[in-house]
PDB file of C-alpha atoms and ligand atoms in Angstrom:
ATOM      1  CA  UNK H   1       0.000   0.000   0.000  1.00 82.00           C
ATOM      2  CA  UNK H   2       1.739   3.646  -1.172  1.00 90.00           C
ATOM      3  CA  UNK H   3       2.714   5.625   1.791  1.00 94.00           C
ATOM      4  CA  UNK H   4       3.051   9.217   1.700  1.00 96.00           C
ATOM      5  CA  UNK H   5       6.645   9.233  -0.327  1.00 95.00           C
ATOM      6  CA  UNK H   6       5.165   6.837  -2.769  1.00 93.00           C
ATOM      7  CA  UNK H   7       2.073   9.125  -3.141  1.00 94.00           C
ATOM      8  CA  UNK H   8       4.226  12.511  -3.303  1.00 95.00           C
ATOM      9  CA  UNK H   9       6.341  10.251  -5.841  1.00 93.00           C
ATOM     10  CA  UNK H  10       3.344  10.060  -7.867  1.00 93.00           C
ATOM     11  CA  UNK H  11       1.961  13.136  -7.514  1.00 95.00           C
ATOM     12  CA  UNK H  12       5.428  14.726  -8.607  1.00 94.00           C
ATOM     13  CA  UNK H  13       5.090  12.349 -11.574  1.00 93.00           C
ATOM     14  CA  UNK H  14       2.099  13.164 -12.426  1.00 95.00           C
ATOM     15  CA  UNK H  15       2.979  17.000 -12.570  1.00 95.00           C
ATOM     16  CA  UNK H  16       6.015  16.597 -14.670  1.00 93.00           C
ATOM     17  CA  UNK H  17       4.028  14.168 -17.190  1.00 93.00           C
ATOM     18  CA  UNK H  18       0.673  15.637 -17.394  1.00 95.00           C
ATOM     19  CA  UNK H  19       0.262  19.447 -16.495  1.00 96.00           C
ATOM     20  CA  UNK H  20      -1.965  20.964 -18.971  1.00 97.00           C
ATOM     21  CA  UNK H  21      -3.183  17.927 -20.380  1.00 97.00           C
ATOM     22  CA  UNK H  22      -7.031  18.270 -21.792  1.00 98.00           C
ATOM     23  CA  UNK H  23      -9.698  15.705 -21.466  1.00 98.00           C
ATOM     24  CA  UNK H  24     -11.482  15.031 -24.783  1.00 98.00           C
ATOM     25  CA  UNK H  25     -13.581  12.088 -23.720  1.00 97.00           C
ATOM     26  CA  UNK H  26     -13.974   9.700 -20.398  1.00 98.00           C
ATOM     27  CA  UNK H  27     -15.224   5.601 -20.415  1.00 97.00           C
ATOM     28  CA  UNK H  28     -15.486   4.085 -16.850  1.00 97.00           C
ATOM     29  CA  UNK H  29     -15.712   0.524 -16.901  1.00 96.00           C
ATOM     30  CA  UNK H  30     -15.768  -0.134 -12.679  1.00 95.00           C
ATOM     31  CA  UNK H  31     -18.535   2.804 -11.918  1.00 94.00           C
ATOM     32  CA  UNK H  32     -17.539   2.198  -8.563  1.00 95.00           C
ATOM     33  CA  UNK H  33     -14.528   3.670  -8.348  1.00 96.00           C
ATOM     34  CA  UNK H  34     -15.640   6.997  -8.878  1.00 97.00           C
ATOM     35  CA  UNK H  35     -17.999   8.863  -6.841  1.00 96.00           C
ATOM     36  CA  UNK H  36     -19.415  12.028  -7.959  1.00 96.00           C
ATOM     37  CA  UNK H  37     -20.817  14.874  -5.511  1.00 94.00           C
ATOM     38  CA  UNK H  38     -24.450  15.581  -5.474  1.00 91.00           C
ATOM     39  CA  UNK H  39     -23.945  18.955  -7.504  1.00 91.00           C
ATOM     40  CA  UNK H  40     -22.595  17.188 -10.443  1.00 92.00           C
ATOM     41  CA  UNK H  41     -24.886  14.682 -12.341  1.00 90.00           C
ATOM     42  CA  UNK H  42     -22.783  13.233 -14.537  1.00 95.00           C
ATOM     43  CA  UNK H  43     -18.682  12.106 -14.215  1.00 97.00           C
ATOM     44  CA  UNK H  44     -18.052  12.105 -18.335  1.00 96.00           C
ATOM     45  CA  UNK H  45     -20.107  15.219 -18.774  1.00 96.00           C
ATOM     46  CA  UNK H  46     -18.060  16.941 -15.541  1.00 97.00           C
ATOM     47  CA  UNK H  47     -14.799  15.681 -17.368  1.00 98.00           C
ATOM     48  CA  UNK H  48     -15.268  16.444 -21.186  1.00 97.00           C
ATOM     49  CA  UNK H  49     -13.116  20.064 -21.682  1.00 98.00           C
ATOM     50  CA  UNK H  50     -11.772  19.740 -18.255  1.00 98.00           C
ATOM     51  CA  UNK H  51      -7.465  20.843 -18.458  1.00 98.00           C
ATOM     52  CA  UNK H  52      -5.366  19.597 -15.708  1.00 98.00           C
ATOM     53  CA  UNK H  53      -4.174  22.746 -13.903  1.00 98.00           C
ATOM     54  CA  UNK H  54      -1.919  20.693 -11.129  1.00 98.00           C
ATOM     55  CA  UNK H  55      -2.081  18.080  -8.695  1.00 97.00           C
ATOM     56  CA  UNK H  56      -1.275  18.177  -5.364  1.00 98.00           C
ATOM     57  CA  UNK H  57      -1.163  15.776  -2.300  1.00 97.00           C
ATOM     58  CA  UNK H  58      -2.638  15.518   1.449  1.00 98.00           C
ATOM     59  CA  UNK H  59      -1.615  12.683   3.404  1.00 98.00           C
ATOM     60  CA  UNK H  60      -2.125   9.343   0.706  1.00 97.00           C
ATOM     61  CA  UNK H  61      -4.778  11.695  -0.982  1.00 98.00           C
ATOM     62  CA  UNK H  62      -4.085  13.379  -4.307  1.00 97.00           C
ATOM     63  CA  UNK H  63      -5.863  15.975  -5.160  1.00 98.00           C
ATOM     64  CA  UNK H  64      -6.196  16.464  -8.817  1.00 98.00           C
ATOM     65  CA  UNK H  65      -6.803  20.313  -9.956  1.00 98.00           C
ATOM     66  CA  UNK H  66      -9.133  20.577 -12.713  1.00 98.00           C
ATOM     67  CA  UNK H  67     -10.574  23.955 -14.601  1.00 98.00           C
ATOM     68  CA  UNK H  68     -13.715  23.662 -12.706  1.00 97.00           C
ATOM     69  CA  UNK H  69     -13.433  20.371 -11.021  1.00 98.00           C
ATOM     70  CA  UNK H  70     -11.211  18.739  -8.362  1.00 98.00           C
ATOM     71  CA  UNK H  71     -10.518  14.980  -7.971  1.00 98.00           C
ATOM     72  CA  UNK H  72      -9.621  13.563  -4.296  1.00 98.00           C
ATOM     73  CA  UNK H  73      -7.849  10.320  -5.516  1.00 97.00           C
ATOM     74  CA  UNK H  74      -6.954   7.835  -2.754  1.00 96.00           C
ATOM     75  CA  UNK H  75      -4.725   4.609  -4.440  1.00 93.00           C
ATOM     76  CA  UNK H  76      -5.571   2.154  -1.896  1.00 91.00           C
ATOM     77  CA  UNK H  77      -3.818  -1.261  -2.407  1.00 86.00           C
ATOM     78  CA  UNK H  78      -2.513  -1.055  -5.843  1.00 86.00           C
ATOM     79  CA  UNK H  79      -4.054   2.353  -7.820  1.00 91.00           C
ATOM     80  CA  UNK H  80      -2.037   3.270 -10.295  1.00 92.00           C
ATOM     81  CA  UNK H  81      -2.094   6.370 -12.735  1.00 94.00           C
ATOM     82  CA  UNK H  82      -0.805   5.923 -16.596  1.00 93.00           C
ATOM     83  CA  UNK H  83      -0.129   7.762 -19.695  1.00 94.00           C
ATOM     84  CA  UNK H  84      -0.102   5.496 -22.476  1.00 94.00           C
ATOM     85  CA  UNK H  85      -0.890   6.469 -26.042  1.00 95.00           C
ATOM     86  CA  UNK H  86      -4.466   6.121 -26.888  1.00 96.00           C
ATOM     87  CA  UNK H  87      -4.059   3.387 -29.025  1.00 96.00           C
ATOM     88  CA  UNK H  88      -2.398   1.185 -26.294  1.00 95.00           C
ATOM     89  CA  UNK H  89      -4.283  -2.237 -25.758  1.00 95.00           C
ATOM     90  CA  UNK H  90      -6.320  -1.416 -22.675  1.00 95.00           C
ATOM     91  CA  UNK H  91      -6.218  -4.487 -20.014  1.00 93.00           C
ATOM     92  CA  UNK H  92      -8.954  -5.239 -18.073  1.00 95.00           C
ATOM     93  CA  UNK H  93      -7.767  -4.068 -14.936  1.00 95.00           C
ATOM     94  CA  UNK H  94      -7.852  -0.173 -16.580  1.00 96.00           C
ATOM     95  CA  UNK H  95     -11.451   1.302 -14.897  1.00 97.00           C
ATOM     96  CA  UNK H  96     -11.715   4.934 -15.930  1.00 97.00           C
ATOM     97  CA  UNK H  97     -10.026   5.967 -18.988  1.00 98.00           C
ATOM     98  CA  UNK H  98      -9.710   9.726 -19.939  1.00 98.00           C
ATOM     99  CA  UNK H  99      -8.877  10.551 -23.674  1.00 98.00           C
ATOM    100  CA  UNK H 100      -6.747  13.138 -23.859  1.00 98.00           C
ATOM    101  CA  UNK H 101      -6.373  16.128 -27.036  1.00 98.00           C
ATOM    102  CA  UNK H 102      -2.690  15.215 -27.455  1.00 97.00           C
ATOM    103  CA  UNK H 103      -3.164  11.703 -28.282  1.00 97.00           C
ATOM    104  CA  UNK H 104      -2.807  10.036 -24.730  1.00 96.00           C
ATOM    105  CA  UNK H 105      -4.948   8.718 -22.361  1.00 97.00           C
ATOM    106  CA  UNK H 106      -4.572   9.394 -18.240  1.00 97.00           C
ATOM    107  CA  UNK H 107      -5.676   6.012 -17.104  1.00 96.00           C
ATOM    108  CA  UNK H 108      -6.695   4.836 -13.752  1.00 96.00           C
ATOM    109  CA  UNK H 109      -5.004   1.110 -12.790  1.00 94.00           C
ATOM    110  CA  UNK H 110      -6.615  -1.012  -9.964  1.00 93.00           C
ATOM    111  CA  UNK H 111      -6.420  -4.997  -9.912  1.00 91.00           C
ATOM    112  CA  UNK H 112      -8.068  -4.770  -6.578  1.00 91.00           C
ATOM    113  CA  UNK H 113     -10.167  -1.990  -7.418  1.00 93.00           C
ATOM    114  CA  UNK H 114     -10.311  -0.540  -3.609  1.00 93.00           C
ATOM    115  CA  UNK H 115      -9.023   2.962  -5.016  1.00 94.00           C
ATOM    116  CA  UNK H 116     -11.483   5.349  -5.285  1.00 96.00           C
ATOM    117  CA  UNK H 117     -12.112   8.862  -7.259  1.00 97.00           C
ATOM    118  CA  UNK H 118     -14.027  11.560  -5.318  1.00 98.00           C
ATOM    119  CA  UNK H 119     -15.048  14.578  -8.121  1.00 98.00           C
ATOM    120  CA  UNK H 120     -16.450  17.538  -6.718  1.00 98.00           C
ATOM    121  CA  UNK H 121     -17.144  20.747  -7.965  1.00 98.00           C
ATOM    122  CA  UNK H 122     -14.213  23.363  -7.351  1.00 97.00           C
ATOM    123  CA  UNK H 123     -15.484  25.887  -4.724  1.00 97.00           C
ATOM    124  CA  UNK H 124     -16.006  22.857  -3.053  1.00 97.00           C
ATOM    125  CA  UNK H 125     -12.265  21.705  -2.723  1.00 98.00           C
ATOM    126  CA  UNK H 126     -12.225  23.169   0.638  1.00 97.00           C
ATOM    127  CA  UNK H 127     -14.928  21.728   1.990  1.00 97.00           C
ATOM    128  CA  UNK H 128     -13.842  18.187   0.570  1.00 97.00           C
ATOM    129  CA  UNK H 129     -10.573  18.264   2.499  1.00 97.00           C
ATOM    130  CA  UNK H 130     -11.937  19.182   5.361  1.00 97.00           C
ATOM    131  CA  UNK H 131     -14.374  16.321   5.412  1.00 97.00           C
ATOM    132  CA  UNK H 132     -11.561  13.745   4.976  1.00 97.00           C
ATOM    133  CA  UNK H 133     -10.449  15.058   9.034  1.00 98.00           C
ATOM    134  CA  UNK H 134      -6.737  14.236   8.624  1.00 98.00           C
ATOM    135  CA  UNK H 135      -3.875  15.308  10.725  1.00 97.00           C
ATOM    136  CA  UNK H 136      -0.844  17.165  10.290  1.00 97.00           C
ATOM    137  CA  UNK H 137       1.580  15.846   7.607  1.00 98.00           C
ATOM    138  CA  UNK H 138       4.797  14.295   9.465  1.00 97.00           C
ATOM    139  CA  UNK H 139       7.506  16.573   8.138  1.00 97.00           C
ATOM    140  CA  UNK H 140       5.694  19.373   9.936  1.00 96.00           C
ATOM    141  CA  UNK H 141       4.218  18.383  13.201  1.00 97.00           C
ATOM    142  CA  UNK H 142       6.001  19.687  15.993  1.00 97.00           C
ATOM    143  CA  UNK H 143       6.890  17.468  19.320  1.00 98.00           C
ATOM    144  CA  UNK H 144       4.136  19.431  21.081  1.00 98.00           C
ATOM    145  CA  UNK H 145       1.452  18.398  19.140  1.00 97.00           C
ATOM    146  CA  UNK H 146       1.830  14.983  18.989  1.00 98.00           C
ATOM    147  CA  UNK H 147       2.364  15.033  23.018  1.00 98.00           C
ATOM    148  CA  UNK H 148      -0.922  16.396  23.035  1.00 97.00           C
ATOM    149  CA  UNK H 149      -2.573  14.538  20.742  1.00 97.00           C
ATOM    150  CA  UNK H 150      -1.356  11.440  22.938  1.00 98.00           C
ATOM    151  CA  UNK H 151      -2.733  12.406  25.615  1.00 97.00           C
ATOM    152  CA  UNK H 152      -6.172  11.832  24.435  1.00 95.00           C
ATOM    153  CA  UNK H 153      -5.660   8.108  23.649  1.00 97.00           C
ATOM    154  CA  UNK H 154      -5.250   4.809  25.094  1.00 97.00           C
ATOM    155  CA  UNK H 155      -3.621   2.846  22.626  1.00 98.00           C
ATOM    156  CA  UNK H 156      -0.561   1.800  21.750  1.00 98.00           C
ATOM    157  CA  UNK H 157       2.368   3.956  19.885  1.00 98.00           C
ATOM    158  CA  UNK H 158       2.110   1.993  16.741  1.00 98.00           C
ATOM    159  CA  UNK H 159      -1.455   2.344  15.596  1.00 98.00           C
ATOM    160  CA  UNK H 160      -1.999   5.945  16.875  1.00 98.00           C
ATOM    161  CA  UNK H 161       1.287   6.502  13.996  1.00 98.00           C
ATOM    162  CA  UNK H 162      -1.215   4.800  11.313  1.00 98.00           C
ATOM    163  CA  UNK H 163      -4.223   6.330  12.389  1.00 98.00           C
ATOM    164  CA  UNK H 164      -4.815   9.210   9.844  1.00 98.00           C
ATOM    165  CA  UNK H 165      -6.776  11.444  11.955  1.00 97.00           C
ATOM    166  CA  UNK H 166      -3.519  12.046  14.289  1.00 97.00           C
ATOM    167  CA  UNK H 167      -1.051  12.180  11.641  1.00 97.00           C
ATOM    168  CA  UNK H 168      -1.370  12.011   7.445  1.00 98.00           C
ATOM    169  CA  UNK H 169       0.468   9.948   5.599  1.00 98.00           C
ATOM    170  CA  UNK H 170       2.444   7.147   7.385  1.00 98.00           C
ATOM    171  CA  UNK H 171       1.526   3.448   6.705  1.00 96.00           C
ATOM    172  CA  UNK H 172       2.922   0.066   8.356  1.00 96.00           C
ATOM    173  CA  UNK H 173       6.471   0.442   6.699  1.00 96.00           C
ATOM    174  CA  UNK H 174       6.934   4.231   7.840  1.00 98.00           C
ATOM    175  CA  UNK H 175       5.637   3.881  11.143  1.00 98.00           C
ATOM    176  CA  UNK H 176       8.114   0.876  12.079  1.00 98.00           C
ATOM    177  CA  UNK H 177      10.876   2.973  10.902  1.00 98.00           C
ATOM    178  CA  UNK H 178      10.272   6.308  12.644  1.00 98.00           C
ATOM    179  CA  UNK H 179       9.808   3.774  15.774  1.00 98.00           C
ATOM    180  CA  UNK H 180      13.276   2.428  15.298  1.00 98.00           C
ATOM    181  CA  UNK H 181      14.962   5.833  14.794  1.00 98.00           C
ATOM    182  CA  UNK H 182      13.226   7.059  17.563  1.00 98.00           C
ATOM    183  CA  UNK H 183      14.063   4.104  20.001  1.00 97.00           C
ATOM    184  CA  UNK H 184      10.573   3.611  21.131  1.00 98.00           C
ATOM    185  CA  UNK H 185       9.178   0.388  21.292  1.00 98.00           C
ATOM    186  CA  UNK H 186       6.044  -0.107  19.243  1.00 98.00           C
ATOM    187  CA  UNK H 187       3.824  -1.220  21.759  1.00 98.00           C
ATOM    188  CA  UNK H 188       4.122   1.396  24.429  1.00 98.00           C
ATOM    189  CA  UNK H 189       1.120   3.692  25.031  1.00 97.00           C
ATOM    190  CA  UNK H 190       1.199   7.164  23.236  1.00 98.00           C
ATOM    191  CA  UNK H 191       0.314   8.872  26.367  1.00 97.00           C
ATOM    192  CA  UNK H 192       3.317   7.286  28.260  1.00 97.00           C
ATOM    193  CA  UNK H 193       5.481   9.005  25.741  1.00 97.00           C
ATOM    194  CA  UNK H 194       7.367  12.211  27.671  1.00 97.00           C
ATOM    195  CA  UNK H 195       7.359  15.397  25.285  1.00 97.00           C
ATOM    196  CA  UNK H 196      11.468  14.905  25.013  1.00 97.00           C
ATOM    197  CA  UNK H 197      10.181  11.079  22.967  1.00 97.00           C
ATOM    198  CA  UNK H 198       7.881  13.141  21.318  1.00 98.00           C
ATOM    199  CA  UNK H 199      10.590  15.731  19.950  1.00 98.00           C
ATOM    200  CA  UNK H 200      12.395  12.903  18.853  1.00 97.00           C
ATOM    201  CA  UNK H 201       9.479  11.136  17.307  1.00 98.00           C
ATOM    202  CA  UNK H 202       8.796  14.348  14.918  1.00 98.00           C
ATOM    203  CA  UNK H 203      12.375  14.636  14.148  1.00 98.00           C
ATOM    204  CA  UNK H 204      12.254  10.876  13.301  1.00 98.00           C
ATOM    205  CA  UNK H 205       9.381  11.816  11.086  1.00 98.00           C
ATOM    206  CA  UNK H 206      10.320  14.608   9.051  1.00 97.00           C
ATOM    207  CA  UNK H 207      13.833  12.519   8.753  1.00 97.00           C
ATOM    208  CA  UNK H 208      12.528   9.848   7.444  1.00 98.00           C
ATOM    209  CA  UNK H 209      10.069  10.983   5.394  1.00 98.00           C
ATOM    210  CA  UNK H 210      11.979  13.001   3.467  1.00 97.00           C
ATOM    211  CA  UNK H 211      14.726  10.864   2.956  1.00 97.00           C
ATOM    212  CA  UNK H 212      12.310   8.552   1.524  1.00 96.00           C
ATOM    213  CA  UNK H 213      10.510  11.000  -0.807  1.00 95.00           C
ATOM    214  CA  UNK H 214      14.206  11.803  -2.069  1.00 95.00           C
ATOM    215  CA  UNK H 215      14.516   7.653  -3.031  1.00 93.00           C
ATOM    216  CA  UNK H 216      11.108   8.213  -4.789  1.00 91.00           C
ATOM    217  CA  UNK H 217       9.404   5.672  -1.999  1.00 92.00           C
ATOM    218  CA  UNK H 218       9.863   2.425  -1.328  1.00 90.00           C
ATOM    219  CA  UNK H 219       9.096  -0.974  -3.507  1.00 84.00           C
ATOM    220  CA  UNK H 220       8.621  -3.759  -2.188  1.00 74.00           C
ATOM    221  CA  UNK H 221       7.435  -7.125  -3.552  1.00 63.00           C
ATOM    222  CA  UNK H 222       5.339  -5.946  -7.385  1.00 54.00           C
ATOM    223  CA  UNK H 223       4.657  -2.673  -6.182  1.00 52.00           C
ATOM    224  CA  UNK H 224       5.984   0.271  -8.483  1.00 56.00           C
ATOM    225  CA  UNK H 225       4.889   3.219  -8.082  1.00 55.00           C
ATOM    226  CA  UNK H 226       1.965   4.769  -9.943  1.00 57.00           C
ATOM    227  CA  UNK H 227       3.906   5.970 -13.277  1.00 67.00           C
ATOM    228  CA  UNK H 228       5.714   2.703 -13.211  1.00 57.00           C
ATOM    229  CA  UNK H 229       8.978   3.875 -11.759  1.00 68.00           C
ATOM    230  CA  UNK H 230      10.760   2.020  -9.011  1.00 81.00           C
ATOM    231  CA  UNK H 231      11.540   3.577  -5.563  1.00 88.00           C
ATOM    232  CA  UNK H 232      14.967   3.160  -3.713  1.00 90.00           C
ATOM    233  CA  UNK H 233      14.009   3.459  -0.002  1.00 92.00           C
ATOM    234  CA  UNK H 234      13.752  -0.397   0.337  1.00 91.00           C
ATOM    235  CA  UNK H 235      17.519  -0.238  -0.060  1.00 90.00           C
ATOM    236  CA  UNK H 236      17.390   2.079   3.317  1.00 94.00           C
ATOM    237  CA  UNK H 237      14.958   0.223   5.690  1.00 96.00           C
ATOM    238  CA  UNK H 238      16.400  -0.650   9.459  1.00 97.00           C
ATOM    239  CA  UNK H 239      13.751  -3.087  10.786  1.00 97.00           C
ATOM    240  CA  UNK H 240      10.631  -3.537   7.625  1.00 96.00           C
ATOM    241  CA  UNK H 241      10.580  -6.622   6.397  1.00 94.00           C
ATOM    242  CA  UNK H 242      14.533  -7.513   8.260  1.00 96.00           C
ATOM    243  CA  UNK H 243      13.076 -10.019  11.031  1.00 97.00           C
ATOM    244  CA  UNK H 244      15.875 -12.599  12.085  1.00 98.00           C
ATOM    245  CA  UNK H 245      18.533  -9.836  10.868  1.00 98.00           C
ATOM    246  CA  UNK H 246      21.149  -8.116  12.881  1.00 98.00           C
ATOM    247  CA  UNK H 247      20.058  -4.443  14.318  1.00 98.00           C
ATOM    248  CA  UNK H 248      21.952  -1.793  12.458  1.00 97.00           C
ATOM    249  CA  UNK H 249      22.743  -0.231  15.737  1.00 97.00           C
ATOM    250  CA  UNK H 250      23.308  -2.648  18.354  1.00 97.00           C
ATOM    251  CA  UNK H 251      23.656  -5.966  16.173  1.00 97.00           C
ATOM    252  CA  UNK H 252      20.747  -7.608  18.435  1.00 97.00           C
ATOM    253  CA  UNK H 253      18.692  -9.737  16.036  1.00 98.00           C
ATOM    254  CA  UNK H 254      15.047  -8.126  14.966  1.00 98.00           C
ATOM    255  CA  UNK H 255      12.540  -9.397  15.918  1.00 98.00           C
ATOM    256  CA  UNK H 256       8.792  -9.486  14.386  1.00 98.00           C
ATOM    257  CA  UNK H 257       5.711  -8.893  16.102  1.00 98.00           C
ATOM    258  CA  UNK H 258       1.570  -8.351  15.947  1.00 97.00           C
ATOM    259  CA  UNK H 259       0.642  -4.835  17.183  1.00 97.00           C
ATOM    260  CA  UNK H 260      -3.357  -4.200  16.826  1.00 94.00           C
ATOM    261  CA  UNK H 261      -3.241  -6.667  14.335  1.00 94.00           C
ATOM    262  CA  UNK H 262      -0.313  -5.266  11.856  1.00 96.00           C
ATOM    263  CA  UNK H 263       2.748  -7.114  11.173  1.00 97.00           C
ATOM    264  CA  UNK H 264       5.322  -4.891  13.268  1.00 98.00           C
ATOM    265  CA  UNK H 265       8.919  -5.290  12.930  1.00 98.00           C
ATOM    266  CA  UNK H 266      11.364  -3.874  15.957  1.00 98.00           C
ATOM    267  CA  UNK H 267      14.613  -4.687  17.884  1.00 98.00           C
ATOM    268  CA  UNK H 268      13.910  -5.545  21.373  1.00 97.00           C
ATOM    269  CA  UNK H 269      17.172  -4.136  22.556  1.00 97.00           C
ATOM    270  CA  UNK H 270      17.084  -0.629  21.385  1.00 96.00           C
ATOM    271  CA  UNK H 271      13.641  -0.043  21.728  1.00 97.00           C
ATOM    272  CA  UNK H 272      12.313  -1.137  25.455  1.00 94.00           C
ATOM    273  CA  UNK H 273       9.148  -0.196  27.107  1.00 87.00           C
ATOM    274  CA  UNK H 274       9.428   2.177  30.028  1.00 66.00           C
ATOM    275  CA  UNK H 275      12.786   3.385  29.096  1.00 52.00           C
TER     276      UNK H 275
HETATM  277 ZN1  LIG B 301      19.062  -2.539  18.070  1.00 66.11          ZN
END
């Protein structure tokens, strides 16, 4: 599942490949993948003249910028975005095709077809955000905050890190590597955490996650990213995906775990509970 740097990987794609690019016609072959607000009655008619102004991201949303419409895109599993020519075969896992006036289409990917398409009118962008309630992005949440935000929970470390509402953007790998750079085990509760832990925890975050973006993401197992490019960041991970392999700090072995039922990958000497 992208993460925030394999969404803002994808997002800068997308604005280097398809700025300015005009929408002659649209075919939808999943209808449920997109999901039209109540204003507009109809997705091709909404689409037909539309020129892509920019795109832009929020957490694992992008947020396409249209002439008069906006598109809140969320990937899921395995979304992808293509340009292809027009008259490229189209597979049957392609669900919303948009033929463009230069002779490309911008099509929308999905074997598991768990992404979704959100097109609203423009004043409503706003409003649209809003509604999806997400926290600050991690390269810019301060210590404070999250101390704060910790207080008002009960759970463990871990999922409060994947829980969007608290913070945008981080997913199962990210989390378990901000956990390891910050030395805090993954099951201790958020509101144990003293504000010093949660200094380092945003410093851990903004670290990380821009490192990352700078690899273009991570890719692990089939996954490339949504213009078909390969991230490096897999090259970079301490503890995803490294159970039974020596610590790159104190050579313990780590060690692989279930925390609120994700796969959670730590080592059990440098991060302890309580310390
Ligand atoms: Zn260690």
């Amino acid at each position: 599942m992208p993460e925030l740097p394999e969404v803002e990987t994808v997002k800068r794609g997308l604005n280097r490949l398809a700025q300015g690019i005009c929408v002659k016609d649209v075919t939808v072959t999943w209808p449920a993948i997109v999901q039209i607000s109540d204003e507009l009655t109809d997705f091709r008619q909404a689409m037909r003249g539309q020129t892509l102004q920019d795109v832009e991201r929020r957490g694992k949303f992008l947020i396409f910028n249209w002439s008069d419409v906006i598109w809140v895109s969320h990937l899921r599993m395995e979304g992808k975005y293509l340009l292809p020519e027009h008259k490229e075969v189209v597979d049957k896992y392609t669900h919303v095709i948009l033929e463009l006036e230069d002779g490309r289409d911008l099509r929308y990917r999905d074997v598991r077809k768990f992404g979704r398409i959100k097109c609203y009118p423009k004043q409503q962008k706003e409003a649209a955000i809003n509604a999806l309630h997400l926290g600050p992005e991690p390269q810019e949440v301060t210590g404070e905050e999250l101390f704060n935000a910790f207080q008002r929970t009960k759970r463990a470390i871990k999922p409060c890190l994947l829980d969007q509402h608290i913070i945008a953007g981080i997913g199962n790998i990210y989390a378990d590597e901000i956990l390891w750079e910050s030395q805090i085990h993954p099951e201790t509760l958020a509101a144990n955490l003293s504000e010093a832990q949660c200094v380092q925890l945003a410093a851990a975050m903004a670290t990380i996650i821009k490192r990352a973006i700078e690899k273009g993401g991570t890719t692990v197992r089939t996954y490339t990213n949504a213009l078909g490019e390969n991230g490096h960041y897999q090259d970079e991970l301490k503890v995803y995906g490294r159970e039974g392999l020596p610590c790159a700090r104190c050579h313990n072995t780590i060690e692989k775990i279930k925390v609120a039922q994700r796969g959670t990958h730590f080592c059990p000497y440098c991060q302890r509970i309580g310390e």
